[in-house]
Short mmCIF file of C-alpha atoms in Angstrom, two decimals:
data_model
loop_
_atom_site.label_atom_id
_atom_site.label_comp_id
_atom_site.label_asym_id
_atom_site.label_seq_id
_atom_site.Cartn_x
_atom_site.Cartn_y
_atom_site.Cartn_z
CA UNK P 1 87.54 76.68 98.80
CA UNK P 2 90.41 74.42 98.56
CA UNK P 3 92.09 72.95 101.22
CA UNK P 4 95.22 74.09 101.11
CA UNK P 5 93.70 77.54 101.02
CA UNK P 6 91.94 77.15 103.79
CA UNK P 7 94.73 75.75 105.66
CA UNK P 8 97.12 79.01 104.29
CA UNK P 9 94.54 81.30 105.56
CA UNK P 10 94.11 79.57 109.13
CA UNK P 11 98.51 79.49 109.60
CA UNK P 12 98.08 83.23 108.18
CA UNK P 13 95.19 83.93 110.86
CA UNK P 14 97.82 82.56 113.49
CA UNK P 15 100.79 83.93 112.31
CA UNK P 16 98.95 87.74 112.98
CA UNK P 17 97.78 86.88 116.32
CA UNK P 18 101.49 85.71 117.28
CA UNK P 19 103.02 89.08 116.09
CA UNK P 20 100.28 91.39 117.91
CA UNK P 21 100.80 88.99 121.13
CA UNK P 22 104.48 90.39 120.77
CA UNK P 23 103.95 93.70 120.65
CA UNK P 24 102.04 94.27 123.37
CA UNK P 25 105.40 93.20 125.42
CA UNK P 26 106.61 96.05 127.82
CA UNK P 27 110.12 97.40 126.32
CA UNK P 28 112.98 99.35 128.83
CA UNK P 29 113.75 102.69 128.00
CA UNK P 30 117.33 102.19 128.00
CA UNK P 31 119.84 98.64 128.14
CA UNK P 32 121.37 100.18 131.58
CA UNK P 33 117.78 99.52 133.05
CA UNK P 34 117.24 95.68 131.99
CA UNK P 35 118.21 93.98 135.50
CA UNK P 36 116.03 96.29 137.12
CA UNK P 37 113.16 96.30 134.36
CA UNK P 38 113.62 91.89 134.15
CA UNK P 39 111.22 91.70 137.55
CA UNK P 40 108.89 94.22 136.76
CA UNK P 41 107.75 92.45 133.83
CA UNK P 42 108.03 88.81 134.68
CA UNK P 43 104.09 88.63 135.10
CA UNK P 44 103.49 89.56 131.62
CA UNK P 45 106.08 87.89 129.93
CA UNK P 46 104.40 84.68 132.25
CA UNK P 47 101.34 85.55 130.41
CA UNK P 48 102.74 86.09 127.27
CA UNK P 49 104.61 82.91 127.14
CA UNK P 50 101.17 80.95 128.27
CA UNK P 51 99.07 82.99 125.44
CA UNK P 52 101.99 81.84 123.01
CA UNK P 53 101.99 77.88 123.99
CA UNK P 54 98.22 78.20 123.11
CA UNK P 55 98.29 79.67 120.51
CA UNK P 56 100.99 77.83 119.34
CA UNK P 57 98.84 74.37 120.25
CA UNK P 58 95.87 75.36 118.44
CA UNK P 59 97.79 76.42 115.70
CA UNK P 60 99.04 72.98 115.22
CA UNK P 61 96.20 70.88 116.14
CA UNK P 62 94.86 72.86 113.22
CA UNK P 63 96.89 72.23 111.31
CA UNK P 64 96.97 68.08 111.36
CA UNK P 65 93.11 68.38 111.33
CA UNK P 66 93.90 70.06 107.73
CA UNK P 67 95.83 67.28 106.77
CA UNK P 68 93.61 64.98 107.78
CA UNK P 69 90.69 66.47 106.07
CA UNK P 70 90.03 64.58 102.60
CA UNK P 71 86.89 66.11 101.55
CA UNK P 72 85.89 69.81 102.13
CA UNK P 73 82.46 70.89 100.65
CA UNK P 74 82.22 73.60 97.89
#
């Protein structure tokens, strides 16, 4: 496998995990109820927000480990 395969399939890998993280967000039914609905969700948008960062961190240390690589075994 090439490297820059390997490294498209790894930001592809990330990219998914990032867009189910999202959906599992909590949604209001309606825009009247935001203010109130802001508070009742702060914990989970706390934890999405960590899950994101590390995600996000890993993604990119990753990433430069790619582009460090020079050889990668057939």
């Amino acid at each position: 496998m090439h490297k820059e395969k390997l490294g498209a399939l790894i930001d592809g890998i990330y990219a998914i995990a990032l867009t189910i993280l999202v959906l599992d967000l909590p949604k209001p039914e309606t825009a009247e109820n935001l203010i109130d609905f802001i508070p009742k969700i702060q914990y989970s948008f706390i934890d999405y927000s960590l899950s994101f960062f590390l995600l996000f961190a890993f993604g990119t240390t990753s990433g430069a480990l790619m582009n460090s690589l020079n050889i990668l075994a057939d």
